[in-house]
Amino acid sequence: MLEKFNLKDKYAVVTGGAGLLGREHCFALLELGCNVICTDINKESLDAFHKSMPKKFLNFFSVKTLDIRNENEIIAFTNKLPKVDILINNAAIDAKVTANNSSLKSTKFESFDLVRWEQEISVGLTGAMLCSKHIGSRIAQNNGGVILNIASDLSIISPNQNLYKQEDGSINYKPVTYSVIKTGLIGLTLYLSTYWAKKNVRVNALSPGGVFKDQDEKFVRRLKDLIPLGRMANIDEYKSAIQFLCSDASSYMTGQNIVIDGGRTIW
């Protein structure tokens, strides 16, 4: 059965690959022998990631700056791909809600800015659609493969805004865009899973819970109380799921949203 996890000679594109979880997605695939093209709009982060890559993976890893809001740029990028078997739609603008983040004062729904709405939707949802449209089409032409959309536990539950309450009683709200984008990715997953099923393209979503990375202590304590396992995820705890969903180990799975959240959505 372990042979089903083998991704040798496969090629994967990971969007938003220089981010916190994007890097882990890349490593998950590289560990199975996959060739990984890591894309991101942030060239500095991409270069830093490439420089930090262990030597054993360098022959199988490359980086490319890519603005997934630009369809012509995606088309040009796709046309230059030697081959593609896997697409992970991971790119997103994720506003981090912390006690000291004054930029989130405007996230109250009644005053949410339309420009910000369009910007965040264009990356997290429209960008995933465009990448699926062009890179996914290549996968469909190549006798099949995998599209994996990275959603969130907030694709199936609403943000608990009490998590973001400040000392003075005000709230730095989790933006409406985050919920809409992640829920929309589930809709995209369902649509594409039937659209290309006869082309042997499997399309699933992964909905992770929050990853611990030096967040505000009070926020973490409040969130832990909502999670049956009593903690946030470690940064590497989604890698095995990525490996399962992107390999033949999940060959009979499509159209599913796999929620890994320490049990938060059970309560």
mmCIF file of N, CA, C and O in Angstrom, residues 27-100:
data_model
loop_
_atom_site.group_PDB
_atom_site.id
_atom_site.type_symbol
_atom_site.label_atom_id
_atom_site.label_comp_id
_atom_site.label_asym_id
_atom_site.label_seq_id
_atom_site.Cartn_x
_atom_site.Cartn_y
_atom_site.Cartn_z
ATOM 1 N N PHE A 27 6.973 20.599 0.967
ATOM 2 C CA PHE A 27 7.775 19.539 1.573
ATOM 3 C C PHE A 27 7.038 18.205 1.558
ATOM 4 O O PHE A 27 7.643 17.147 1.335
ATOM 5 N N ALA A 28 5.738 18.242 1.800
ATOM 6 C CA ALA A 28 4.950 17.011 1.803
ATOM 7 C C ALA A 28 5.069 16.288 0.468
ATOM 8 O O ALA A 28 5.225 15.049 0.422
ATOM 9 N N LEU A 29 5.024 17.043 -0.618
ATOM 10 C CA LEU A 29 5.126 16.447 -1.950
ATOM 11 C C LEU A 29 6.554 16.031 -2.277
ATOM 12 O O LEU A 29 6.789 14.958 -2.858
ATOM 13 N N LEU A 30 7.512 16.874 -1.931
ATOM 14 C CA LEU A 30 8.918 16.551 -2.192
ATOM 15 C C LEU A 30 9.335 15.259 -1.493
ATOM 16 O O LEU A 30 10.101 14.461 -2.049
ATOM 17 N N GLU A 31 8.824 15.041 -0.299
ATOM 18 C CA GLU A 31 9.171 13.836 0.452
ATOM 19 C C GLU A 31 8.698 12.564 -0.234
ATOM 20 O O GLU A 31 9.226 11.477 0.037
ATOM 21 N N LEU A 32 7.729 12.690 -1.133
ATOM 22 C CA LEU A 32 7.228 11.528 -1.874
ATOM 23 C C LEU A 32 7.830 11.425 -3.271
ATOM 24 O O LEU A 32 7.384 10.632 -4.082
ATOM 25 N N GLY A 33 8.853 12.247 -3.540
ATOM 26 C CA GLY A 33 9.554 12.170 -4.821
ATOM 27 C C GLY A 33 8.978 13.028 -5.920
ATOM 28 O O GLY A 33 9.388 12.920 -7.082
ATOM 29 N N CYS A 34 8.045 13.904 -5.585
ATOM 30 C CA CYS A 34 7.387 14.750 -6.580
ATOM 31 C C CYS A 34 8.282 15.908 -6.992
ATOM 32 O O CYS A 34 9.069 16.427 -6.199
ATOM 33 N N ASN A 35 8.146 16.337 -8.241
ATOM 34 C CA ASN A 35 8.758 17.575 -8.712
ATOM 35 C C ASN A 35 7.796 18.717 -8.398
ATOM 36 O O ASN A 35 6.626 18.666 -8.796
ATOM 37 N N VAL A 36 8.269 19.731 -7.689
ATOM 38 C CA VAL A 36 7.387 20.776 -7.193
ATOM 39 C C VAL A 36 7.784 22.135 -7.765
ATOM 40 O O VAL A 36 8.947 22.540 -7.672
ATOM 41 N N ILE A 37 6.800 22.822 -8.357
ATOM 42 C CA ILE A 37 6.971 24.201 -8.782
ATOM 43 C C ILE A 37 6.208 25.065 -7.785
ATOM 44 O O ILE A 37 4.975 25.020 -7.734
ATOM 45 N N CYS A 38 6.944 25.805 -7.002
ATOM 46 C CA CYS A 38 6.372 26.640 -5.956
ATOM 47 C C CYS A 38 6.154 28.046 -6.497
ATOM 48 O O CYS A 38 7.110 28.706 -6.913
ATOM 49 N N THR A 39 4.918 28.507 -6.506
ATOM 50 C CA THR A 39 4.621 29.850 -7.012
ATOM 51 C C THR A 39 4.142 30.752 -5.881
ATOM 52 O O THR A 39 3.535 30.303 -4.910
ATOM 53 N N ASP A 40 4.424 32.031 -6.043
ATOM 54 C CA ASP A 40 3.983 33.028 -5.064
ATOM 55 C C ASP A 40 4.164 34.393 -5.714
ATOM 56 O O ASP A 40 4.994 34.554 -6.616
ATOM 57 N N ILE A 41 3.420 35.369 -5.251
ATOM 58 C CA ILE A 41 3.583 36.721 -5.781
ATOM 59 C C ILE A 41 4.766 37.422 -5.121
ATOM 60 O O ILE A 41 5.294 38.402 -5.647
ATOM 61 N N ASN A 42 5.194 36.916 -3.974
ATOM 62 C CA ASN A 42 6.269 37.531 -3.195
ATOM 63 C C ASN A 42 7.615 36.915 -3.578
ATOM 64 O O ASN A 42 7.971 35.836 -3.111
ATOM 65 N N LYS A 43 8.356 37.605 -4.454
ATOM 66 C CA LYS A 43 9.630 37.075 -4.945
ATOM 67 C C LYS A 43 10.650 36.926 -3.825
ATOM 68 O O LYS A 43 11.418 35.954 -3.797
ATOM 69 N N GLU A 44 10.656 37.858 -2.903
ATOM 70 C CA GLU A 44 11.617 37.797 -1.797
ATOM 71 C C GLU A 44 11.402 36.546 -0.946
ATOM 72 O O GLU A 44 12.361 35.857 -0.586
ATOM 73 N N SER A 45 10.155 36.243 -0.662
ATOM 74 C CA SER A 45 9.854 35.040 0.117
ATOM 75 C C SER A 45 10.196 33.779 -0.665
ATOM 76 O O SER A 45 10.697 32.801 -0.100
ATOM 77 N N LEU A 46 9.918 33.793 -1.964
ATOM 78 C CA LEU A 46 10.261 32.645 -2.807
ATOM 79 C C LEU A 46 11.764 32.389 -2.811
ATOM 80 O O LEU A 46 12.217 31.249 -2.667
ATOM 81 N N ASP A 47 12.535 33.451 -3.001
ATOM 82 C CA ASP A 47 13.993 33.312 -3.039
ATOM 83 C C ASP A 47 14.524 32.792 -1.705
ATOM 84 O O ASP A 47 15.426 31.938 -1.671
ATOM 85 N N ALA A 48 13.964 33.293 -0.612
ATOM 86 C CA ALA A 48 14.403 32.841 0.713
ATOM 87 C C ALA A 48 14.072 31.371 0.910
ATOM 88 O O ALA A 48 14.878 30.610 1.473
ATOM 89 N N PHE A 49 12.903 30.953 0.450
ATOM 90 C CA PHE A 49 12.504 29.544 0.557
ATOM 91 C C PHE A 49 13.432 28.662 -0.272
ATOM 92 O O PHE A 49 13.884 27.614 0.189
ATOM 93 N N HIS A 50 13.734 29.119 -1.476
ATOM 94 C CA HIS A 50 14.618 28.335 -2.352
ATOM 95 C C HIS A 50 16.008 28.190 -1.736
ATOM 96 O O HIS A 50 16.607 27.112 -1.767
ATOM 97 N N LYS A 51 16.505 29.274 -1.152
ATOM 98 C CA LYS A 51 17.843 29.232 -0.544
ATOM 99 C C LYS A 51 17.884 28.305 0.669
ATOM 100 O O LYS A 51 18.932 27.724 0.986
ATOM 101 N N SER A 52 16.768 28.163 1.360
ATOM 102 C CA SER A 52 16.731 27.329 2.553
ATOM 103 C C SER A 52 16.419 25.862 2.252
ATOM 104 O O SER A 52 16.441 25.026 3.161
ATOM 105 N N MET A 53 16.143 25.557 0.996
ATOM 106 C CA MET A 53 15.749 24.198 0.628
ATOM 107 C C MET A 53 16.909 23.220 0.821
ATOM 108 O O MET A 53 18.017 23.450 0.327
ATOM 109 N N PRO A 54 16.683 22.109 1.524
ATOM 110 C CA PRO A 54 17.735 21.092 1.678
ATOM 111 C C PRO A 54 18.234 20.595 0.323
ATOM 112 O O PRO A 54 17.463 20.480 -0.639
ATOM 113 N N LYS A 55 19.521 20.310 0.261
ATOM 114 C CA LYS A 55 20.142 19.920 -1.005
ATOM 115 C C LYS A 55 19.484 18.704 -1.644
ATOM 116 O O LYS A 55 19.415 18.593 -2.871
ATOM 117 N N LYS A 56 18.990 17.794 -0.812
ATOM 118 C CA LYS A 56 18.407 16.556 -1.350
ATOM 119 C C LYS A 56 17.152 16.814 -2.192
ATOM 120 O O LYS A 56 16.747 15.957 -2.976
ATOM 121 N N PHE A 57 16.548 17.998 -2.021
ATOM 122 C CA PHE A 57 15.333 18.312 -2.768
ATOM 123 C C PHE A 57 15.562 19.279 -3.922
ATOM 124 O O PHE A 57 14.647 19.507 -4.730
ATOM 125 N N LEU A 58 16.738 19.875 -4.017
ATOM 126 C CA LEU A 58 16.959 20.973 -4.965
ATOM 127 C C LEU A 58 16.721 20.579 -6.419
ATOM 128 O O LEU A 58 16.238 21.390 -7.211
ATOM 129 N N ASN A 59 17.044 19.342 -6.781
ATOM 130 C CA ASN A 59 16.848 18.913 -8.164
ATOM 131 C C ASN A 59 15.384 18.720 -8.524
ATOM 132 O O ASN A 59 15.039 18.568 -9.706
ATOM 133 N N PHE A 60 14.540 18.713 -7.523
ATOM 134 C CA PHE A 60 13.115 18.472 -7.750
ATOM 135 C C PHE A 60 12.260 19.699 -7.425
ATOM 136 O O PHE A 60 11.037 19.617 -7.447
ATOM 137 N N PHE A 61 12.914 20.817 -7.145
ATOM 138 C CA PHE A 61 12.203 21.990 -6.648
ATOM 139 C C PHE A 61 12.576 23.233 -7.439
ATOM 140 O O PHE A 61 13.753 23.486 -7.714
ATOM 141 N N SER A 62 11.570 24.009 -7.815
ATOM 142 C CA SER A 62 11.812 25.287 -8.482
ATOM 143 C C SER A 62 10.770 26.295 -8.010
ATOM 144 O O SER A 62 9.704 25.932 -7.495
ATOM 145 N N VAL A 63 11.098 27.572 -8.161
ATOM 146 C CA VAL A 63 10.185 28.627 -7.736
ATOM 147 C C VAL A 63 9.879 29.540 -8.914
ATOM 148 O O VAL A 63 10.685 29.689 -9.833
ATOM 149 N N LYS A 64 8.692 30.145 -8.853
ATOM 150 C CA LYS A 64 8.268 31.044 -9.927
ATOM 151 C C LYS A 64 7.323 32.098 -9.367
ATOM 152 O O LYS A 64 6.320 31.777 -8.726
ATOM 153 N N THR A 65 7.656 33.362 -9.597
ATOM 154 C CA THR A 65 6.724 34.420 -9.191
ATOM 155 C C THR A 65 5.507 34.372 -10.110
ATOM 156 O O THR A 65 5.635 34.263 -11.333
ATOM 157 N N LEU A 66 4.336 34.439 -9.505
ATOM 158 C CA LEU A 66 3.102 34.324 -10.278
ATOM 159 C C LEU A 66 1.993 35.099 -9.581
ATOM 160 O O LEU A 66 1.733 34.899 -8.395
ATOM 161 N N ASP A 67 1.359 35.984 -10.332
ATOM 162 C CA ASP A 67 0.200 36.717 -9.842
ATOM 163 C C ASP A 67 -1.041 35.986 -10.342
ATOM 164 O O ASP A 67 -1.411 36.098 -11.513
ATOM 165 N N ILE A 68 -1.687 35.242 -9.474
ATOM 166 C CA ILE A 68 -2.814 34.404 -9.909
ATOM 167 C C ILE A 68 -4.079 35.218 -10.166
ATOM 168 O O ILE A 68 -5.103 34.649 -10.565
ATOM 169 N N ARG A 69 -4.018 36.533 -9.980
ATOM 170 C CA ARG A 69 -5.133 37.394 -10.362
ATOM 171 C C ARG A 69 -5.076 37.731 -11.852
ATOM 172 O O ARG A 69 -6.055 38.228 -12.426
ATOM 173 N N ASN A 70 -3.935 37.445 -12.480
ATOM 174 C CA ASN A 70 -3.695 37.823 -13.874
ATOM 175 C C ASN A 70 -3.820 36.577 -14.763
ATOM 176 O O ASN A 70 -2.933 35.725 -14.774
ATOM 177 N N GLU A 71 -4.914 36.477 -15.492
ATOM 178 C CA GLU A 71 -5.155 35.277 -16.290
ATOM 179 C C GLU A 71 -4.097 35.083 -17.372
ATOM 180 O O GLU A 71 -3.660 33.951 -17.628
ATOM 181 N N ASN A 72 -3.657 36.148 -18.012
ATOM 182 C CA ASN A 72 -2.640 36.015 -19.057
ATOM 183 C C ASN A 72 -1.327 35.490 -18.480
ATOM 184 O O ASN A 72 -0.622 34.711 -19.131
ATOM 185 N N GLU A 73 -1.019 35.912 -17.265
ATOM 186 C CA GLU A 73 0.197 35.431 -16.615
ATOM 187 C C GLU A 73 0.085 33.938 -16.299
ATOM 188 O O GLU A 73 1.056 33.178 -16.462
ATOM 189 N N ILE A 74 -1.084 33.501 -15.889
ATOM 190 C CA ILE A 74 -1.312 32.073 -15.616
ATOM 191 C C ILE A 74 -1.202 31.268 -16.903
ATOM 192 O O ILE A 74 -0.597 30.187 -16.924
ATOM 193 N N ILE A 75 -1.763 31.788 -17.988
ATOM 194 C CA ILE A 75 -1.700 31.089 -19.275
ATOM 195 C C ILE A 75 -0.251 30.916 -19.718
ATOM 196 O O ILE A 75 0.169 29.820 -20.125
ATOM 197 N N ALA A 76 0.532 31.995 -19.624
ATOM 198 C CA ALA A 76 1.939 31.926 -20.027
ATOM 199 C C ALA A 76 2.708 30.944 -19.159
ATOM 200 O O ALA A 76 3.530 30.168 -19.666
ATOM 201 N N PHE A 77 2.442 30.973 -17.872
ATOM 202 C CA PHE A 77 3.090 30.039 -16.946
ATOM 203 C C PHE A 77 2.721 28.595 -17.276
ATOM 204 O O PHE A 77 3.584 27.714 -17.349
ATOM 205 N N THR A 78 1.447 28.347 -17.513
ATOM 206 C CA THR A 78 0.969 26.989 -17.799
ATOM 207 C C THR A 78 1.573 26.454 -19.088
ATOM 208 O O THR A 78 1.948 25.280 -19.174
ATOM 209 N N ASN A 79 1.675 27.298 -20.090
ATOM 210 C CA ASN A 79 2.220 26.872 -21.382
ATOM 211 C C ASN A 79 3.679 26.439 -21.285
ATOM 212 O O ASN A 79 4.169 25.668 -22.125
ATOM 213 N N LYS A 80 4.390 26.943 -20.280
ATOM 214 C CA LYS A 80 5.802 26.604 -20.118
ATOM 215 C C LYS A 80 6.029 25.381 -19.229
ATOM 216 O O LYS A 80 7.158 24.910 -19.096
ATOM 217 N N LEU A 81 4.959 24.886 -18.623
ATOM 218 C CA LEU A 81 5.116 23.714 -17.763
ATOM 219 C C LEU A 81 5.441 22.492 -18.608
ATOM 220 O O LEU A 81 4.742 22.195 -19.590
ATOM 221 N N PRO A 82 6.476 21.732 -18.242
ATOM 222 C CA PRO A 82 6.795 20.523 -19.002
ATOM 223 C C PRO A 82 5.697 19.465 -18.851
ATOM 224 O O PRO A 82 5.413 18.707 -19.777
ATOM 225 N N LYS A 83 5.070 19.473 -17.689
ATOM 226 C CA LYS A 83 4.054 18.485 -17.356
ATOM 227 C C LYS A 83 3.419 18.941 -16.055
ATOM 228 O O LYS A 83 4.035 19.668 -15.273
ATOM 229 N N VAL A 84 2.186 18.561 -15.814
ATOM 230 C CA VAL A 84 1.582 18.874 -14.515
ATOM 231 C C VAL A 84 0.561 17.792 -14.157
ATOM 232 O O VAL A 84 -0.270 17.398 -14.984
ATOM 233 N N ASP A 85 0.673 17.285 -12.957
ATOM 234 C CA ASP A 85 -0.203 16.226 -12.464
ATOM 235 C C ASP A 85 -1.017 16.660 -11.251
ATOM 236 O O ASP A 85 -2.063 16.073 -10.960
ATOM 237 N N ILE A 86 -0.519 17.660 -10.518
ATOM 238 C CA ILE A 86 -1.122 18.063 -9.257
ATOM 239 C C ILE A 86 -1.145 19.586 -9.177
ATOM 240 O O ILE A 86 -0.158 20.246 -9.489
ATOM 241 N N LEU A 87 -2.276 20.122 -8.737
ATOM 242 C CA LEU A 87 -2.393 21.553 -8.459
ATOM 243 C C LEU A 87 -2.922 21.713 -7.043
ATOM 244 O O LEU A 87 -3.976 21.164 -6.703
ATOM 245 N N ILE A 88 -2.189 22.453 -6.217
ATOM 246 C CA ILE A 88 -2.685 22.808 -4.889
ATOM 247 C C ILE A 88 -2.988 24.302 -4.882
ATOM 248 O O ILE A 88 -2.082 25.132 -4.967
ATOM 249 N N ASN A 89 -4.269 24.627 -4.813
ATOM 250 C CA ASN A 89 -4.701 26.020 -4.724
ATOM 251 C C ASN A 89 -4.634 26.445 -3.263
ATOM 252 O O ASN A 89 -5.556 26.202 -2.477
ATOM 253 N N ASN A 90 -3.532 27.095 -2.913
ATOM 254 C CA ASN A 90 -3.272 27.449 -1.526
ATOM 255 C C ASN A 90 -3.225 28.957 -1.291
ATOM 256 O O ASN A 90 -3.411 29.415 -0.166
ATOM 257 N N ALA A 91 -3.007 29.734 -2.346
ATOM 258 C CA ALA A 91 -2.801 31.174 -2.193
ATOM 259 C C ALA A 91 -4.022 31.863 -1.611
ATOM 260 O O ALA A 91 -5.166 31.563 -1.974
ATOM 261 N N ALA A 92 -3.769 32.790 -0.695
ATOM 262 C CA ALA A 92 -4.846 33.557 -0.070
ATOM 263 C C ALA A 92 -4.260 34.770 0.631
ATOM 264 O O ALA A 92 -3.075 34.791 0.972
ATOM 265 N N ILE A 93 -5.093 35.774 0.837
ATOM 266 C CA ILE A 93 -4.740 36.892 1.698
ATOM 267 C C ILE A 93 -5.446 36.633 3.023
ATOM 268 O O ILE A 93 -6.669 36.712 3.116
ATOM 269 N N ASP A 94 -4.696 36.300 4.028
ATOM 270 C CA ASP A 94 -5.281 35.938 5.321
ATOM 271 C C ASP A 94 -4.900 36.982 6.360
ATOM 272 O O ASP A 94 -3.762 37.013 6.830
ATOM 273 N N ALA A 95 -5.857 37.832 6.693
ATOM 274 C CA ALA A 95 -5.600 38.844 7.715
ATOM 275 C C ALA A 95 -5.454 38.167 9.064
ATOM 276 O O ALA A 95 -6.330 37.434 9.502
ATOM 277 N N LYS A 96 -4.326 38.383 9.710
ATOM 278 C CA LYS A 96 -4.076 37.780 11.012
ATOM 279 C C LYS A 96 -4.691 38.650 12.105
ATOM 280 O O LYS A 96 -4.331 39.812 12.255
ATOM 281 N N VAL A 97 -5.604 38.074 12.837
ATOM 282 C CA VAL A 97 -6.302 38.820 13.874
ATOM 283 C C VAL A 97 -5.531 38.696 15.178
ATOM 284 O O VAL A 97 -5.462 37.646 15.790
ATOM 285 N N THR A 98 -4.916 39.795 15.591
ATOM 286 C CA THR A 98 -4.152 39.809 16.834
ATOM 287 C C THR A 98 -4.556 41.021 17.662
ATOM 288 O O THR A 98 -5.187 41.958 17.176
ATOM 289 N N ALA A 99 -4.149 41.007 18.914
ATOM 290 C CA ALA A 99 -4.542 42.089 19.811
ATOM 291 C C ALA A 99 -4.005 43.441 19.368
ATOM 292 O O ALA A 99 -4.615 44.479 19.613
ATOM 293 N N ASN A 100 -2.861 43.452 18.698
ATOM 294 C CA ASN A 100 -2.211 44.715 18.361
ATOM 295 C C ASN A 100 -2.325 45.079 16.882
ATOM 296 O O ASN A 100 -1.638 45.954 16.406
#
